[in-house]
Amino acid sequence: MAALATPGYDVIIVGSRVAGSATTLLLARQGLRVLALDRSRFPSDTLSSHQVQLPGIARLRRWGLLDRLRAAGTPATREIRLDPGEVVLAGRYPPYDGADALYSPRRVLLDATLVDAAREAGAEVREGFTVDELVWERDRVVGIRGREHGGAQVTETASLVVGADGKRSLVAEAVAAPTQRSHPASTFACYTYWSGVPLPVGELYQRPDRTVAAFPTNDDLTMVYVAGPAADFPAFRADVPGRYLAALDGCGDLGARVRGGEQAERFRSTPDVPNRIRVPHGPGWALVGDAGLVLDPITGQGIGNAFRDVELLVEAIVAGLDEGGRIDARLAGYHARRDTMATPMYDLTLDLASFRPPGPAERRLFAALQGRSAGIAQLLSVFAGVLPMDQFRAPGNLLRLVGPGNLARIAAAELRHRARRGRAGS
């Protein structure tokens, strides 16, 4: 096969929601020739957990975009009320890299803000464009073929094609990206928006078969999210309003407060919440966002994970293209760094999505943390994706947070629990 002419672009990015538009933005700011494509037009909505955790907010601040979200009326959430069932832990997020709050922007705002910023940086963004297939030269991806709505098929070439096209990624399927870890969906998700339900703090509830989250979002609305075991979805779908409100009724007075407001939009429900880590690179291609790493939304990490991986990927691309011929080695480094950073939250997400009831040691720990602001702040930093759970639960750390007496009681509860499991197993 004859070699293709000089690529038309340095990078083509398939998908222009949070992962794709952020990648486009940062590459364009580095002076690269970038083409971004998306079958949608912006602004437009998509299913989302909404939360941008502290690390993601820190990145938006560095990129100069946080003020745009604030100016559009996106409220900050600095305090959280965590109710795991037997106690209530109320606290504030500890500052992280200039961020002290999470935000829950509507995707119709967040995605359009990133797309606009990418264009301002000099990237070409084509909306309403469907990618039909990848273009190959021997075993290397060198471009795409696709068309705008109603238009003729065109071919565009690049040194690298990035799939940022979601968990059902065409790019990932076309290159047969290997799966490193995969766990089928174990939950379903359902949310909608309510007016007249003001929230001074974010609220998180863990119940035996439900997780509920309530956070303020744009337009003076409150987003209220319910998750449950996947096996319950058929019954839930048969009566979404009734089952949804019943879940809220099990969360203190949240059900009553929501009934005192007004539902602003339709329910959005899905059982399609898999957990998967793919190999994110190969000859001429890379993956970012849900295309490479997707988690159950029960931990609200999707947007923050995407922003983290975008920065890792952009660093690898810029260095690899500058070095000439070393892009594959740099992408291998992106892969390794992503996996190191993603694994702790992947494991925590699987645990929370199992609806495993808290053990005796965990209940003791929650009780010991009540009223201890430093300990609650650290626990919140775990759920924000800042601090790995194993570091939080390290004996030396817990000793500082809850004191020797409480630590001894936690350890004794864990030993008794293990002994009972051992006797049951025998």
Coordinates of C-alpha atoms in Angstrom, one line a residue:
M1 CA 0.0 0.0 0.0
A2 CA 1.3 3.4 -0.9
A3 CA 2.0 5.7 2.0
L4 CA -0.6 8.4 2.7
A5 CA 0.3 12.0 2.2
T6 CA 1.3 14.2 5.1
P7 CA -1.5 14.0 7.7
G8 CA -4.0 16.8 7.6
Y9 CA -4.1 17.1 11.4
D10 CA -1.8 16.3 14.3
V11 CA -4.7 14.7 16.2
I12 CA -8.3 13.8 15.3
I13 CA -10.6 13.4 18.3
V14 CA -13.8 11.3 18.0
G15 CA -16.3 12.6 20.5
S16 CA -16.6 16.1 21.9
R17 CA -18.2 15.8 25.3
V18 CA -16.2 16.3 28.5
A19 CA -13.3 14.0 27.6
G20 CA -13.1 14.9 24.0
S21 CA -13.6 18.6 24.2
A22 CA -11.1 18.9 27.1
T23 CA -8.5 17.0 25.2
T24 CA -9.2 19.2 22.1
L25 CA -8.8 22.3 24.2
L26 CA -5.5 21.4 25.9
L27 CA -3.9 20.1 22.6
A28 CA -5.0 23.3 20.7
R29 CA -3.5 25.4 23.4
Q30 CA -0.2 23.6 22.8
G31 CA -0.3 24.7 19.2
L32 CA -1.3 21.4 17.6
R33 CA -3.6 21.1 14.6
V34 CA -6.7 19.4 16.1
L35 CA -10.0 18.3 14.6
A36 CA -12.8 17.2 16.9
L37 CA -15.9 15.4 15.8
D38 CA -19.2 14.6 17.4
R39 CA -22.5 13.4 16.1
S40 CA -24.4 15.6 18.6
R41 CA -24.8 19.4 18.4
F42 CA -24.1 21.6 21.4
P43 CA -25.6 22.6 23.7
S44 CA -27.3 19.2 24.3
D45 CA -27.9 17.0 27.2
T46 CA -26.7 13.5 28.1
L47 CA -27.0 11.0 31.0
S48 CA -24.6 12.0 33.8
S49 CA -23.9 11.7 37.4
H50 CA -23.3 15.5 37.3
Q51 CA -20.7 15.8 40.1
V52 CA -17.3 17.2 39.3
Q53 CA -15.2 16.2 42.3
L54 CA -12.5 18.4 43.8
P55 CA -9.7 17.2 41.5
G56 CA -11.8 17.9 38.5
I57 CA -12.7 21.4 39.8
A58 CA -9.1 22.1 40.4
R59 CA -8.4 21.3 36.7
L60 CA -11.3 23.4 35.5
R61 CA -9.8 26.3 37.6
R62 CA -6.4 25.8 36.1
W63 CA -7.9 25.7 32.6
G64 CA -9.6 29.0 33.2
L65 CA -13.1 27.6 32.9
L66 CA -14.4 27.4 36.5
D67 CA -15.4 31.1 36.5
R68 CA -17.6 30.4 33.4
L69 CA -19.5 27.8 35.2
R70 CA -19.9 30.0 38.3
A71 CA -21.1 32.9 36.1
A72 CA -23.7 30.6 34.6
G73 CA -25.1 30.0 38.1
T74 CA -23.6 26.7 38.9
P75 CA -23.7 26.4 42.8
A76 CA -20.8 25.2 44.8
T77 CA -21.2 22.4 47.4
R78 CA -18.7 22.8 50.2
E79 CA -20.5 20.8 52.9
I80 CA -21.8 17.2 52.8
R81 CA -24.2 15.4 55.0
L82 CA -23.3 11.7 54.8
D83 CA -25.9 9.3 56.3
P84 CA -24.9 5.7 56.2
G85 CA -27.9 4.6 58.3
E86 CA -27.0 4.6 62.0
V87 CA -25.1 7.9 62.3
V88 CA -24.9 11.2 60.4
L89 CA -21.5 12.6 59.5
A90 CA -21.6 16.3 58.5
G91 CA -18.5 18.0 57.3
R92 CA -16.7 20.1 54.7
Y93 CA -14.4 19.1 51.9
P94 CA -10.7 19.7 52.6
P95 CA -9.1 22.1 50.1
Y96 CA -7.4 20.4 47.2
D97 CA -5.1 22.3 44.8
G98 CA -7.1 25.5 45.0
A99 CA -10.5 23.8 45.1
D100 CA -12.7 23.6 48.2
A101 CA -16.0 22.5 46.7
L102 CA -17.5 20.2 44.2
Y103 CA -19.9 21.5 41.5
S104 CA -22.8 19.6 39.8
P105 CA -23.3 21.5 36.5
R106 CA -25.9 20.5 33.9
R107 CA -24.2 18.7 31.1
V108 CA -25.9 21.0 28.6
L109 CA -23.8 23.8 30.1
L110 CA -20.5 21.9 30.9
D111 CA -20.1 20.3 27.5
A112 CA -20.9 23.5 25.6
T113 CA -18.5 25.5 27.7
L114 CA -15.7 23.1 26.9
V115 CA -16.5 23.0 23.2
D116 CA -16.6 26.8 23.0
A117 CA -13.2 27.0 24.8
A118 CA -11.7 24.4 22.4
R119 CA -12.8 26.5 19.4
E120 CA -11.4 29.7 21.1
A121 CA -8.1 27.9 21.4
G122 CA -8.0 27.3 17.6
A123 CA -9.3 23.8 17.2
E124 CA -11.7 22.8 14.5
V125 CA -14.9 21.3 15.9
R126 CA -17.4 19.7 13.6
E127 CA -20.8 19.1 15.2
G128 CA -23.4 16.8 13.7
F129 CA -20.6 14.6 12.2
T130 CA -20.9 10.8 12.2
V131 CA -17.7 8.8 12.0
D132 CA -18.3 5.7 9.9
E133 CA -14.9 3.9 10.1
L134 CA -11.2 4.3 10.8
V135 CA -8.6 4.6 8.1
W136 CA -5.6 2.3 8.3
E137 CA -2.2 2.1 6.8
R138 CA -1.0 -1.5 7.3
D139 CA -1.6 -2.0 11.1
R140 CA -1.7 1.7 12.1
V141 CA -4.7 4.0 12.3
V142 CA -4.1 7.1 10.2
G143 CA -7.5 8.8 10.1
I144 CA -11.3 8.5 9.9
R145 CA -14.0 8.4 7.3
G146 CA -17.4 10.0 8.0
R147 CA -20.0 12.6 7.1
E148 CA -21.9 15.5 8.3
H149 CA -25.7 15.0 8.4
G150 CA -26.9 14.7 4.8
G151 CA -23.4 15.3 3.4
A152 CA -21.0 13.2 1.4
Q153 CA -18.4 11.0 3.1
V154 CA -15.0 12.6 3.7
T155 CA -11.6 11.3 4.8
E156 CA -9.5 13.1 7.3
T157 CA -6.0 12.0 8.4
A158 CA -3.9 12.6 11.5
S159 CA -0.8 11.4 13.3
L160 CA -3.1 10.1 16.1
V161 CA -6.8 9.3 16.4
V162 CA -8.2 9.6 19.9
G163 CA -11.4 7.9 20.8
A164 CA -13.3 10.0 23.4
D165 CA -16.7 8.6 22.2
G166 CA -18.0 7.0 25.4
K167 CA -18.5 3.5 26.8
R168 CA -19.8 2.3 23.5
S169 CA -16.8 3.7 21.7
L170 CA -16.6 3.1 17.9
V171 CA -12.9 3.7 18.1
A172 CA -12.3 1.1 20.8
E173 CA -14.4 -1.4 18.9
A174 CA -12.7 -0.7 15.6
V175 CA -9.2 -1.3 17.0
A176 CA -10.4 -4.2 19.2
A177 CA -8.9 -2.5 22.3
P178 CA -8.2 -5.2 24.9
T179 CA -10.2 -5.2 28.1
Q180 CA -8.0 -5.3 31.2
R181 CA -10.8 -5.5 33.9
S182 CA -14.5 -5.8 33.4
H183 CA -17.4 -6.2 35.8
P184 CA -21.0 -6.1 34.5
A185 CA -23.5 -3.6 35.8
S186 CA -24.6 -4.4 39.3
T187 CA -26.8 -1.3 39.8
F188 CA -29.3 0.8 38.0
A189 CA -29.4 4.6 38.1
C190 CA -32.4 7.0 38.1
Y191 CA -32.5 10.8 38.6
T192 CA -34.5 13.9 37.9
Y193 CA -34.6 17.6 38.9
W194 CA -36.8 19.3 41.4
S195 CA -37.5 23.0 42.0
G196 CA -38.4 24.4 45.4
V197 CA -36.1 21.9 47.2
P198 CA -33.2 24.1 48.3
L199 CA -30.2 22.3 49.7
P200 CA -27.7 24.1 51.9
V201 CA -25.5 21.1 51.7
G202 CA -25.0 18.1 49.5
E203 CA -26.7 14.9 50.9
L204 CA -25.6 11.3 50.5
Y205 CA -27.5 8.3 51.9
Q206 CA -26.5 4.7 52.0
R207 CA -29.3 2.2 52.7
P208 CA -29.3 -1.7 52.5
D209 CA -30.5 -1.7 48.9
R210 CA -30.4 2.0 47.8
T211 CA -27.9 4.8 47.5
V212 CA -29.4 8.3 47.2
A213 CA -27.7 11.6 46.4
A214 CA -29.0 15.1 46.3
F215 CA -27.0 18.1 45.0
P216 CA -27.9 21.6 43.8
T217 CA -27.4 22.3 40.1
N218 CA -28.2 25.1 37.6
D219 CA -31.4 27.0 37.3
D220 CA -32.1 26.7 41.1
L221 CA -32.8 23.0 40.6
T222 CA -31.9 20.1 42.8
M223 CA -30.7 16.9 41.2
V224 CA -31.8 13.8 43.2
Y225 CA -30.3 10.5 42.2
V226 CA -31.3 7.0 43.3
A227 CA -29.3 3.8 42.7
G228 CA -30.3 0.2 43.5
P229 CA -29.3 -3.4 42.7
A230 CA -29.6 -4.3 39.0
A231 CA -31.9 -7.2 39.9
D232 CA -34.5 -4.6 41.2
F233 CA -34.6 -2.6 37.9
P234 CA -37.6 -4.4 36.3
A235 CA -39.8 -3.7 39.3
F236 CA -38.4 -0.2 39.6
R237 CA -39.1 0.5 35.9
A238 CA -42.7 -0.7 36.3
D239 CA -43.4 2.2 38.7
V240 CA -40.6 4.7 38.5
P241 CA -42.3 7.6 40.4
G242 CA -43.5 5.4 43.2
R243 CA -40.3 3.4 43.7
Y244 CA -38.2 6.6 43.4
L245 CA -40.2 8.4 46.0
A246 CA -40.2 5.3 48.3
A247 CA -36.4 5.3 48.2
L248 CA -36.4 9.0 49.2
D249 CA -38.8 8.3 52.1
G250 CA -36.2 6.0 53.6
C251 CA -33.8 8.9 53.8
G252 CA -34.8 11.0 56.7
D253 CA -37.1 13.8 55.6
L254 CA -35.8 14.0 52.0
G255 CA -39.0 12.4 50.6
A256 CA -41.2 15.0 52.4
R257 CA -39.0 17.9 51.2
V258 CA -39.0 16.6 47.6
R259 CA -42.8 16.2 47.7
G260 CA -43.0 19.8 48.8
G261 CA -41.2 20.9 45.6
E262 CA -42.1 20.4 42.0
Q263 CA -40.6 17.9 39.5
A264 CA -39.0 20.0 36.8
E265 CA -38.1 17.3 34.2
R266 CA -38.8 13.7 33.3
F267 CA -37.1 10.8 35.1
R268 CA -33.9 9.5 33.5
S269 CA -33.3 5.8 34.3
T270 CA -30.7 3.3 33.0
P271 CA -29.3 -0.1 33.9
D272 CA -26.4 0.4 31.6
V273 CA -23.7 1.2 34.1
P274 CA -20.8 -1.2 33.5
N275 CA -17.3 -1.1 35.0
R276 CA -14.5 -1.6 32.5
I277 CA -10.9 -0.7 32.0
R278 CA -9.5 -1.0 28.5
V279 CA -6.0 -0.8 27.2
P280 CA -6.0 2.9 26.1
H281 CA -3.5 3.0 23.2
G282 CA -2.1 1.2 20.2
P283 CA -0.5 2.1 16.8
G284 CA -2.0 5.4 15.8
W285 CA -4.8 5.5 18.4
A286 CA -5.6 6.3 22.0
L287 CA -8.7 6.2 24.2
V288 CA -9.7 8.7 26.9
G289 CA -12.8 9.2 29.1
D290 CA -15.4 6.4 29.3
A291 CA -14.0 4.9 26.1
G292 CA -11.0 3.8 28.1
L293 CA -12.2 3.7 31.7
V294 CA -15.9 3.6 32.8
L295 CA -17.2 3.2 36.4
D296 CA -20.6 2.8 37.9
P297 CA -21.8 6.3 38.6
I298 CA -22.6 5.5 42.2
T299 CA -19.3 7.2 43.2
G300 CA -19.7 10.1 40.8
Q301 CA -16.2 9.9 39.4
G302 CA -16.8 9.9 35.6
I303 CA -16.1 13.6 34.8
G304 CA -13.2 13.9 37.3
N305 CA -11.6 10.7 35.9
A306 CA -12.0 12.0 32.4
F307 CA -10.3 15.3 33.2
R308 CA -7.4 13.5 35.0
D309 CA -6.8 11.2 32.1
V310 CA -7.1 14.0 29.6
E311 CA -4.1 15.8 31.2
L312 CA -2.1 12.6 31.3
L313 CA -2.9 11.9 27.6
V314 CA -2.2 15.4 26.4
E315 CA 1.2 15.4 28.2
A316 CA 2.0 12.1 26.4
I317 CA 0.8 13.3 23.0
V318 CA 2.7 16.6 23.1
A319 CA 5.9 15.0 24.2
G320 CA 5.6 12.1 21.8
L321 CA 5.0 14.3 18.8
D322 CA 7.8 16.7 19.8
E323 CA 10.2 13.8 20.0
G324 CA 9.2 12.4 16.6
G325 CA 8.6 8.6 16.4
R326 CA 8.2 8.2 20.2
I327 CA 4.5 8.7 20.5
D328 CA 3.9 5.0 21.1
A329 CA 6.3 4.9 24.0
R330 CA 4.8 8.0 25.5
L331 CA 1.3 6.5 25.2
A332 CA 2.5 3.4 27.1
G333 CA 3.5 5.8 29.9
Y334 CA 0.0 7.4 29.9
H335 CA -1.4 3.9 30.2
A336 CA 0.7 3.0 33.2
R337 CA 0.0 6.2 35.0
R338 CA -3.7 6.1 34.4
D339 CA -3.9 2.6 35.8
T340 CA -2.0 3.5 38.9
M341 CA -4.3 6.4 39.6
A342 CA -7.6 4.7 38.7
T343 CA -7.3 1.3 40.5
P344 CA -8.1 2.4 44.1
M345 CA -11.4 4.1 43.0
Y346 CA -12.3 1.3 40.7
D347 CA -12.1 -1.1 43.6
L348 CA -14.0 1.2 45.9
T349 CA -16.7 1.7 43.3
L350 CA -17.2 -2.1 42.9
D351 CA -17.5 -2.3 46.7
L352 CA -20.2 0.4 47.0
A353 CA -22.1 -0.9 43.9
S354 CA -22.4 -4.3 45.6
F355 CA -24.6 -2.8 48.3
R356 CA -22.6 -4.8 50.8
P357 CA -23.9 -3.8 54.3
P358 CA -21.3 -2.1 56.6
G359 CA -19.5 -4.5 58.8
P360 CA -19.1 -4.1 62.5
A361 CA -15.8 -2.4 62.2
E362 CA -17.2 0.1 59.6
R363 CA -20.1 0.9 61.9
R364 CA -17.7 1.5 64.8
L365 CA -15.6 3.7 62.5
F366 CA -18.6 5.8 61.5
A367 CA -19.7 6.2 65.1
A368 CA -16.1 7.2 66.1
L369 CA -15.9 9.8 63.4
Q370 CA -19.1 11.6 64.4
G371 CA -18.3 15.1 65.4
R372 CA -14.7 14.8 64.4
S373 CA -14.2 17.4 61.6
A374 CA -10.7 16.2 60.5
G375 CA -11.8 12.6 60.2
I376 CA -15.0 13.5 58.3
A377 CA -13.0 15.7 56.0
Q378 CA -10.6 12.8 55.2
L379 CA -13.5 10.5 54.6
L380 CA -15.0 13.0 52.2
S381 CA -11.7 13.2 50.4
V382 CA -11.9 9.5 49.8
F383 CA -15.2 9.8 48.1
A384 CA -13.9 12.8 46.2
G385 CA -11.1 10.6 44.7
V386 CA -8.3 12.5 46.5
L387 CA -7.3 10.0 49.1
P388 CA -7.3 6.2 48.5
M389 CA -9.3 4.2 51.0
D390 CA -6.4 2.0 52.1
Q391 CA -4.5 5.2 53.2
F392 CA -7.5 6.5 55.1
R393 CA -7.9 3.1 56.9
A394 CA -4.3 2.7 57.7
P395 CA -4.0 2.1 61.5
G396 CA -1.6 5.0 62.0
N397 CA -4.0 7.4 60.2
L398 CA -7.1 6.1 62.1
L399 CA -5.2 6.4 65.4
R400 CA -4.7 10.2 64.7
L401 CA -8.3 10.6 63.6
V402 CA -10.3 8.7 66.3
G403 CA -7.8 8.0 69.2
P404 CA -6.5 4.8 70.7
G405 CA -9.6 3.7 72.5
N406 CA -11.8 3.9 69.4
L407 CA -9.2 2.3 67.2
A408 CA -9.0 -0.6 69.7
R409 CA -12.8 -1.0 69.5
I410 CA -12.7 -0.9 65.7
A411 CA -10.0 -3.5 65.5
A412 CA -11.8 -5.8 68.0
A413 CA -15.0 -5.5 66.0
E414 CA -13.2 -6.6 62.9
L415 CA -11.5 -9.5 64.7
R416 CA -14.9 -10.8 66.0
H417 CA -16.4 -10.4 62.6
R418 CA -13.7 -12.4 60.9
A419 CA -13.9 -15.1 63.6
R420 CA -17.7 -15.4 63.0
R421 CA -17.2 -15.7 59.3
G422 CA -14.5 -18.3 59.9
R423 CA -16.9 -20.4 62.0
A424 CA -19.7 -20.0 59.5
G425 CA -17.3 -21.1 56.7
S426 CA -16.3 -24.2 58.6

